[in-house]
Amino acid sequence: TLDYVTRPSTRGAVCVAGFTSSKNEILELRLPLKLFADENKGLCAERDFKVVHGGFTDAPVRCLRHIPGTRCVVTNDGLSSDLQVWDLGGDDSDVIRRTGSVDGSRGVSEGGSRIAARLSSQPQVLHGAESAGVRLTQLTSGQTVYTLETDSADPLSSLHFVSDAVFLAGCSNGKVYIADTRTSAAPQLSPPPPSSGESVLWWTDASAGPSCLDPSSCRIVRLSSCGQTVISDLRNPGGAVSRAQLDVQTRRCNADDVRVSWAPALDDCIAVSGFSGAVQIYSSSVWTTELQEAQPLFEHRGHAVSSQSDDGVPVFVTSHVWHPERPRTLLSAASDGSVHVWDWVDQSAAGC
């Protein structure tokens, strides 16, 4: 798993974590300087990631989030709903150290807790394994400042802030809760989209930022394990603005396997990973309310092509994240331990 880390003194970094049968590792990697060379990229010597901080963990890391405005990351091991807090270190040390923990709820879904964070005056983390256990916790004091009030304990597949106070809790069964941390009012509930079977899993993302002050401009995307995608907005999250059947290699998935995400700086573009060794980019600009087949604008197959695996086990992309400032740049990680940063080009010019 991985997450982008903003570093004021540099052009950014990525925090990655993984586990094998012999060790569990967490690293902060500086992005290759070649990525930022405006001219003569071919002459830039630094083409690889550089390790700037690192450490080892006692347990696997299945979910990782950087806390904006800090040098902290929060992780979950998938074995319980508790969180681990890490200090990424500074210029005087190259070691990532565990500095604390955050208690979770008693109910634990497959894959453990989901985590979300946004910039705030006091560092806070939104976390939970099930809808009934979602809470907002201050990292410094451990105090719970908000709890999602719901009687349903649906396993979560994602948590996302869409503004400073409003967040979205996406459930594996397709339900979506929309809640405001400033009020104790009951959350808004969107029922799951129609699906072809009871065993279908769903993953969710929401566009975020200043535009979401207008609910009509904040969009929700739900992706099923069958490749069906449904887009709605906050004014009517139960309705469908558009639908599509994506060209993915459907397989038996777990809640941790798949990721779908809106591009932060491109209209109507989403990235999808976890079904295979590729990351796919789609444009939803031409989708309608009628279900239709959709082809990707671009596929990054670098992980599968460059895999060094000799045991015949196929490589799957385990995580991806958009670069927050470079519209067409993404970072991705795969099951073989590889981490890539790459740009994509819309050769069809179909809406991005």
PDB file of N, CA and C in Angstrom, residues 132-200:
ATOM      1  N   ALA A 132     -20.964   1.035  11.857  1.00  0.00           N
ATOM      2  CA  ALA A 132     -21.340   1.392  13.216  1.00  0.00           C
ATOM      3  C   ALA A 132     -20.141   1.754  14.082  1.00  0.00           C
ATOM      4  N   GLY A 133     -18.936   1.551  13.590  1.00  0.00           N
ATOM      5  CA  GLY A 133     -17.746   1.822  14.391  1.00  0.00           C
ATOM      6  C   GLY A 133     -16.896   2.956  13.881  1.00  0.00           C
ATOM      7  N   VAL A 134     -17.407   3.772  12.945  1.00  0.00           N
ATOM      8  CA  VAL A 134     -16.623   4.874  12.395  1.00  0.00           C
ATOM      9  C   VAL A 134     -16.514   5.991  13.430  1.00  0.00           C
ATOM     10  N   ARG A 135     -15.304   6.471  13.648  1.00  0.00           N
ATOM     11  CA  ARG A 135     -15.094   7.548  14.603  1.00  0.00           C
ATOM     12  C   ARG A 135     -13.967   8.466  14.136  1.00  0.00           C
ATOM     13  N   LEU A 136     -14.014   9.713  14.599  1.00  0.00           N
ATOM     14  CA  LEU A 136     -12.967  10.703  14.332  1.00  0.00           C
ATOM     15  C   LEU A 136     -12.191  10.904  15.621  1.00  0.00           C
ATOM     16  N   THR A 137     -10.874  10.657  15.574  1.00  0.00           N
ATOM     17  CA  THR A 137     -10.049  10.656  16.775  1.00  0.00           C
ATOM     18  C   THR A 137      -8.918  11.663  16.646  1.00  0.00           C
ATOM     19  N   GLN A 138      -8.672  12.434  17.723  1.00  0.00           N
ATOM     20  CA  GLN A 138      -7.518  13.320  17.773  1.00  0.00           C
ATOM     21  C   GLN A 138      -6.275  12.493  18.068  1.00  0.00           C
ATOM     22  N   LEU A 139      -5.234  12.692  17.268  1.00  0.00           N
ATOM     23  CA  LEU A 139      -4.033  11.877  17.431  1.00  0.00           C
ATOM     24  C   LEU A 139      -3.260  12.227  18.697  1.00  0.00           C
ATOM     25  N   THR A 140      -3.251  13.507  19.086  1.00  0.00           N
ATOM     26  CA  THR A 140      -2.442  13.907  20.234  1.00  0.00           C
ATOM     27  C   THR A 140      -3.025  13.418  21.555  1.00  0.00           C
ATOM     28  N   SER A 141      -4.344  13.483  21.690  1.00  0.00           N
ATOM     29  CA  SER A 141      -4.988  13.123  22.953  1.00  0.00           C
ATOM     30  C   SER A 141      -5.651  11.752  22.942  1.00  0.00           C
ATOM     31  N   GLY A 142      -5.931  11.230  21.747  1.00  0.00           N
ATOM     32  CA  GLY A 142      -6.663   9.975  21.643  1.00  0.00           C
ATOM     33  C   GLY A 142      -8.151  10.134  21.875  1.00  0.00           C
ATOM     34  N   GLN A 143      -8.612  11.371  21.984  1.00  0.00           N
ATOM     35  CA  GLN A 143     -10.025  11.637  22.262  1.00  0.00           C
ATOM     36  C   GLN A 143     -10.871  11.436  21.014  1.00  0.00           C
ATOM     37  N   THR A 144     -12.012  10.783  21.178  1.00  0.00           N
ATOM     38  CA  THR A 144     -12.972  10.629  20.090  1.00  0.00           C
ATOM     39  C   THR A 144     -13.848  11.872  20.035  1.00  0.00           C
ATOM     40  N   VAL A 145     -13.821  12.571  18.896  1.00  0.00           N
ATOM     41  CA  VAL A 145     -14.570  13.824  18.766  1.00  0.00           C
ATOM     42  C   VAL A 145     -15.833  13.652  17.927  1.00  0.00           C
ATOM     43  N   TYR A 146     -15.981  12.489  17.278  1.00  0.00           N
ATOM     44  CA  TYR A 146     -17.193  12.229  16.508  1.00  0.00           C
ATOM     45  C   TYR A 146     -17.349  10.722  16.346  1.00  0.00           C
ATOM     46  N   THR A 147     -18.594  10.266  16.388  1.00  0.00           N
ATOM     47  CA  THR A 147     -18.917   8.863  16.135  1.00  0.00           C
ATOM     48  C   THR A 147     -20.101   8.793  15.178  1.00  0.00           C
ATOM     49  N   LEU A 148     -19.991   7.959  14.165  1.00  0.00           N
ATOM     50  CA  LEU A 148     -21.088   7.781  13.214  1.00  0.00           C
ATOM     51  C   LEU A 148     -22.202   6.977  13.886  1.00  0.00           C
ATOM     52  N   GLU A 149     -23.381   7.576  13.972  1.00  0.00           N
ATOM     53  CA  GLU A 149     -24.507   6.938  14.651  1.00  0.00           C
ATOM     54  C   GLU A 149     -25.354   6.158  13.639  1.00  0.00           C
ATOM     55  N   THR A 150     -25.233   4.844  13.678  1.00  0.00           N
ATOM     56  CA  THR A 150     -26.035   3.974  12.820  1.00  0.00           C
ATOM     57  C   THR A 150     -26.176   2.621  13.488  1.00  0.00           C
ATOM     58  N   ASP A 151     -27.292   1.977  13.266  1.00  0.00           N
ATOM     59  CA  ASP A 151     -27.544   0.669  13.863  1.00  0.00           C
ATOM     60  C   ASP A 151     -26.990  -0.468  13.017  1.00  0.00           C
ATOM     61  N   SER A 152     -26.603  -0.167  11.788  1.00  0.00           N
ATOM     62  CA  SER A 152     -26.137  -1.201  10.875  1.00  0.00           C
ATOM     63  C   SER A 152     -24.622  -1.325  10.942  1.00  0.00           C
ATOM     64  N   ALA A 153     -24.128  -2.550  11.074  1.00  0.00           N
ATOM     65  CA  ALA A 153     -22.686  -2.806  11.143  1.00  0.00           C
ATOM     66  C   ALA A 153     -22.211  -3.405   9.824  1.00  0.00           C
ATOM     67  N   ASP A 154     -22.238  -2.591   8.771  1.00  0.00           N
ATOM     68  CA  ASP A 154     -21.824  -3.062   7.448  1.00  0.00           C
ATOM     69  C   ASP A 154     -20.314  -2.933   7.308  1.00  0.00           C
ATOM     70  N   PRO A 155     -19.615  -3.977   6.852  1.00  0.00           N
ATOM     71  CA  PRO A 155     -18.168  -3.866   6.616  1.00  0.00           C
ATOM     72  C   PRO A 155     -17.855  -2.734   5.633  1.00  0.00           C
ATOM     73  N   LEU A 156     -16.822  -1.961   5.935  1.00  0.00           N
ATOM     74  CA  LEU A 156     -16.449  -0.826   5.105  1.00  0.00           C
ATOM     75  C   LEU A 156     -15.422  -1.223   4.046  1.00  0.00           C
ATOM     76  N   SER A 157     -15.505  -0.576   2.902  1.00  0.00           N
ATOM     77  CA  SER A 157     -14.472  -0.704   1.883  1.00  0.00           C
ATOM     78  C   SER A 157     -13.683   0.586   1.723  1.00  0.00           C
ATOM     79  N   SER A 158     -14.233   1.736   2.210  1.00  0.00           N
ATOM     80  CA  SER A 158     -13.525   3.002   2.039  1.00  0.00           C
ATOM     81  C   SER A 158     -14.088   4.076   2.956  1.00  0.00           C
ATOM     82  N   LEU A 159     -13.243   5.059   3.272  1.00  0.00           N
ATOM     83  CA  LEU A 159     -13.621   6.281   3.966  1.00  0.00           C
ATOM     84  C   LEU A 159     -12.993   7.448   3.226  1.00  0.00           C
ATOM     85  N   HIS A 160     -13.766   8.529   2.999  1.00  0.00           N
ATOM     86  CA  HIS A 160     -13.248   9.680   2.270  1.00  0.00           C
ATOM     87  C   HIS A 160     -13.844  10.968   2.817  1.00  0.00           C
ATOM     88  N   PHE A 161     -13.007  11.970   3.026  1.00  0.00           N
ATOM     89  CA  PHE A 161     -13.503  13.309   3.287  1.00  0.00           C
ATOM     90  C   PHE A 161     -13.826  13.980   1.952  1.00  0.00           C
ATOM     91  N   VAL A 162     -14.988  14.636   1.867  1.00  0.00           N
ATOM     92  CA  VAL A 162     -15.332  15.415   0.677  1.00  0.00           C
ATOM     93  C   VAL A 162     -15.238  16.909   0.961  1.00  0.00           C
ATOM     94  N   SER A 163     -15.105  17.286   2.236  1.00  0.00           N
ATOM     95  CA  SER A 163     -14.852  18.671   2.652  1.00  0.00           C
ATOM     96  C   SER A 163     -14.236  18.606   4.045  1.00  0.00           C
ATOM     97  N   ASP A 164     -14.048  19.751   4.681  1.00  0.00           N
ATOM     98  CA  ASP A 164     -13.437  19.756   6.009  1.00  0.00           C
ATOM     99  C   ASP A 164     -14.260  18.982   7.027  1.00  0.00           C
ATOM    100  N   ALA A 165     -15.578  18.951   6.846  1.00  0.00           N
ATOM    101  CA  ALA A 165     -16.441  18.340   7.851  1.00  0.00           C
ATOM    102  C   ALA A 165     -17.251  17.156   7.340  1.00  0.00           C
ATOM    103  N   VAL A 166     -17.501  17.087   6.047  1.00  0.00           N
ATOM    104  CA  VAL A 166     -18.361  16.046   5.481  1.00  0.00           C
ATOM    105  C   VAL A 166     -17.511  14.883   4.974  1.00  0.00           C
ATOM    106  N   PHE A 167     -17.923  13.674   5.325  1.00  0.00           N
ATOM    107  CA  PHE A 167     -17.209  12.502   4.849  1.00  0.00           C
ATOM    108  C   PHE A 167     -18.183  11.465   4.313  1.00  0.00           C
ATOM    109  N   LEU A 168     -17.630  10.531   3.578  1.00  0.00           N
ATOM    110  CA  LEU A 168     -18.388   9.460   2.957  1.00  0.00           C
ATOM    111  C   LEU A 168     -17.824   8.134   3.444  1.00  0.00           C
ATOM    112  N   ALA A 169     -18.695   7.250   3.907  1.00  0.00           N
ATOM    113  CA  ALA A 169     -18.305   5.902   4.315  1.00  0.00           C
ATOM    114  C   ALA A 169     -18.909   4.911   3.328  1.00  0.00           C
ATOM    115  N   GLY A 170     -18.065   4.292   2.518  1.00  0.00           N
ATOM    116  CA  GLY A 170     -18.525   3.327   1.524  1.00  0.00           C
ATOM    117  C   GLY A 170     -18.451   1.920   2.073  1.00  0.00           C
ATOM    118  N   CYS A 171     -19.539   1.182   1.951  1.00  0.00           N
ATOM    119  CA  CYS A 171     -19.606  -0.184   2.477  1.00  0.00           C
ATOM    120  C   CYS A 171     -19.377  -1.201   1.365  1.00  0.00           C
ATOM    121  N   SER A 172     -18.898  -2.370   1.762  1.00  0.00           N
ATOM    122  CA  SER A 172     -18.613  -3.422   0.780  1.00  0.00           C
ATOM    123  C   SER A 172     -19.865  -3.911   0.070  1.00  0.00           C
ATOM    124  N   ASN A 173     -21.035  -3.726   0.687  1.00  0.00           N
ATOM    125  CA  ASN A 173     -22.291  -4.147   0.049  1.00  0.00           C
ATOM    126  C   ASN A 173     -22.884  -3.085  -0.859  1.00  0.00           C
ATOM    127  N   GLY A 174     -22.195  -1.938  -1.011  1.00  0.00           N
ATOM    128  CA  GLY A 174     -22.656  -0.882  -1.908  1.00  0.00           C
ATOM    129  C   GLY A 174     -23.367   0.267  -1.227  1.00  0.00           C
ATOM    130  N   LYS A 175     -23.723   0.119   0.044  1.00  0.00           N
ATOM    131  CA  LYS A 175     -24.319   1.236   0.765  1.00  0.00           C
ATOM    132  C   LYS A 175     -23.297   2.363   0.934  1.00  0.00           C
ATOM    133  N   VAL A 176     -23.799   3.607   0.992  1.00  0.00           N
ATOM    134  CA  VAL A 176     -22.936   4.753   1.242  1.00  0.00           C
ATOM    135  C   VAL A 176     -23.580   5.629   2.314  1.00  0.00           C
ATOM    136  N   TYR A 177     -22.824   5.928   3.361  1.00  0.00           N
ATOM    137  CA  TYR A 177     -23.259   6.865   4.401  1.00  0.00           C
ATOM    138  C   TYR A 177     -22.562   8.198   4.168  1.00  0.00           C
ATOM    139  N   ILE A 178     -23.328   9.302   4.231  1.00  0.00           N
ATOM    140  CA  ILE A 178     -22.777  10.645   4.107  1.00  0.00           C
ATOM    141  C   ILE A 178     -23.071  11.375   5.412  1.00  0.00           C
ATOM    142  N   ALA A 179     -22.016  11.811   6.098  1.00  0.00           N
ATOM    143  CA  ALA A 179     -22.184  12.364   7.435  1.00  0.00           C
ATOM    144  C   ALA A 179     -21.389  13.658   7.585  1.00  0.00           C
ATOM    145  N   ASP A 180     -21.823  14.480   8.540  1.00  0.00           N
ATOM    146  CA  ASP A 180     -21.187  15.761   8.841  1.00  0.00           C
ATOM    147  C   ASP A 180     -20.694  15.709  10.287  1.00  0.00           C
ATOM    148  N   THR A 181     -19.378  15.884  10.485  1.00  0.00           N
ATOM    149  CA  THR A 181     -18.799  15.775  11.826  1.00  0.00           C
ATOM    150  C   THR A 181     -19.171  16.952  12.727  1.00  0.00           C
ATOM    151  N   ARG A 182     -19.803  17.997  12.170  1.00  0.00           N
ATOM    152  CA  ARG A 182     -20.191  19.153  12.984  1.00  0.00           C
ATOM    153  C   ARG A 182     -21.539  18.955  13.664  1.00  0.00           C
ATOM    154  N   THR A 183     -22.238  17.891  13.346  1.00  0.00           N
ATOM    155  CA  THR A 183     -23.574  17.680  13.891  1.00  0.00           C
ATOM    156  C   THR A 183     -23.750  16.238  14.341  1.00  0.00           C
ATOM    157  N   SER A 184     -24.648  16.035  15.262  1.00  0.00           N
ATOM    158  CA  SER A 184     -24.957  14.682  15.723  1.00  0.00           C
ATOM    159  C   SER A 184     -26.142  14.085  14.974  1.00  0.00           C
ATOM    160  N   ALA A 185     -26.613  14.783  13.947  1.00  0.00           N
ATOM    161  CA  ALA A 185     -27.745  14.291  13.166  1.00  0.00           C
ATOM    162  C   ALA A 185     -27.399  12.963  12.498  1.00  0.00           C
ATOM    163  N   ALA A 186     -28.422  12.167  12.249  1.00  0.00           N
ATOM    164  CA  ALA A 186     -28.222  10.874  11.595  1.00  0.00           C
ATOM    165  C   ALA A 186     -27.635  11.067  10.205  1.00  0.00           C
ATOM    166  N   PRO A 187     -26.760  10.191   9.778  1.00  0.00           N
ATOM    167  CA  PRO A 187     -26.166  10.329   8.446  1.00  0.00           C
ATOM    168  C   PRO A 187     -27.182  10.049   7.351  1.00  0.00           C
ATOM    169  N   GLN A 188     -26.899  10.584   6.177  1.00  0.00           N
ATOM    170  CA  GLN A 188     -27.698  10.278   4.994  1.00  0.00           C
ATOM    171  C   GLN A 188     -27.257   8.919   4.461  1.00  0.00           C
ATOM    172  N   LEU A 189     -28.207   8.061   4.136  1.00  0.00           N
ATOM    173  CA  LEU A 189     -27.893   6.711   3.658  1.00  0.00           C
ATOM    174  C   LEU A 189     -28.341   6.539   2.224  1.00  0.00           C
ATOM    175  N   SER A 190     -27.419   6.085   1.393  1.00  0.00           N
ATOM    176  CA  SER A 190     -27.734   5.743   0.012  1.00  0.00           C
ATOM    177  C   SER A 190     -27.737   4.224  -0.125  1.00  0.00           C
ATOM    178  N   PRO A 191     -28.816   3.631  -0.626  1.00  0.00           N
ATOM    179  CA  PRO A 191     -28.867   2.169  -0.764  1.00  0.00           C
ATOM    180  C   PRO A 191     -27.901   1.682  -1.835  1.00  0.00           C
ATOM    181  N   PRO A 192     -27.573   0.403  -1.812  1.00  0.00           N
ATOM    182  CA  PRO A 192     -26.644  -0.122  -2.820  1.00  0.00           C
ATOM    183  C   PRO A 192     -27.265  -0.117  -4.206  1.00  0.00           C
ATOM    184  N   PRO A 193     -26.463   0.054  -5.251  1.00  0.00           N
ATOM    185  CA  PRO A 193     -26.986  -0.030  -6.613  1.00  0.00           C
ATOM    186  C   PRO A 193     -27.450  -1.455  -6.919  1.00  0.00           C
ATOM    187  N   PRO A 194     -28.332  -1.614  -7.887  1.00  0.00           N
ATOM    188  CA  PRO A 194     -28.720  -2.971  -8.307  1.00  0.00           C
ATOM    189  C   PRO A 194     -27.499  -3.738  -8.804  1.00  0.00           C
ATOM    190  N   SER A 195     -27.409  -5.010  -8.453  1.00  0.00           N
ATOM    191  CA  SER A 195     -26.271  -5.817  -8.878  1.00  0.00           C
ATOM    192  C   SER A 195     -26.762  -7.180  -9.337  1.00  0.00           C
ATOM    193  N   SER A 196     -25.840  -7.920  -9.934  1.00  0.00           N
ATOM    194  CA  SER A 196     -26.204  -9.213 -10.526  1.00  0.00           C
ATOM    195  C   SER A 196     -26.086 -10.370  -9.551  1.00  0.00           C
ATOM    196  N   GLY A 197     -25.635 -10.108  -8.326  1.00  0.00           N
ATOM    197  CA  GLY A 197     -25.493 -11.211  -7.371  1.00  0.00           C
ATOM    198  C   GLY A 197     -25.265 -10.707  -5.966  1.00  0.00           C
ATOM    199  N   GLU A 198     -25.576 -11.544  -4.960  1.00  0.00           N
ATOM    200  CA  GLU A 198     -25.443 -11.139  -3.569  1.00  0.00           C
ATOM    201  C   GLU A 198     -23.991 -11.051  -3.125  1.00  0.00           C
ATOM    202  N   SER A 199     -23.084 -11.752  -3.799  1.00  0.00           N
ATOM    203  CA  SER A 199     -21.691 -11.779  -3.376  1.00  0.00           C
ATOM    204  C   SER A 199     -20.858 -10.650  -3.972  1.00  0.00           C
ATOM    205  N   VAL A 200     -21.479  -9.713  -4.659  1.00  0.00           N
ATOM    206  CA  VAL A 200     -20.761  -8.616  -5.289  1.00  0.00           C
ATOM    207  C   VAL A 200     -20.231  -7.660  -4.231  1.00  0.00           C
TER     208      VAL A 200
END
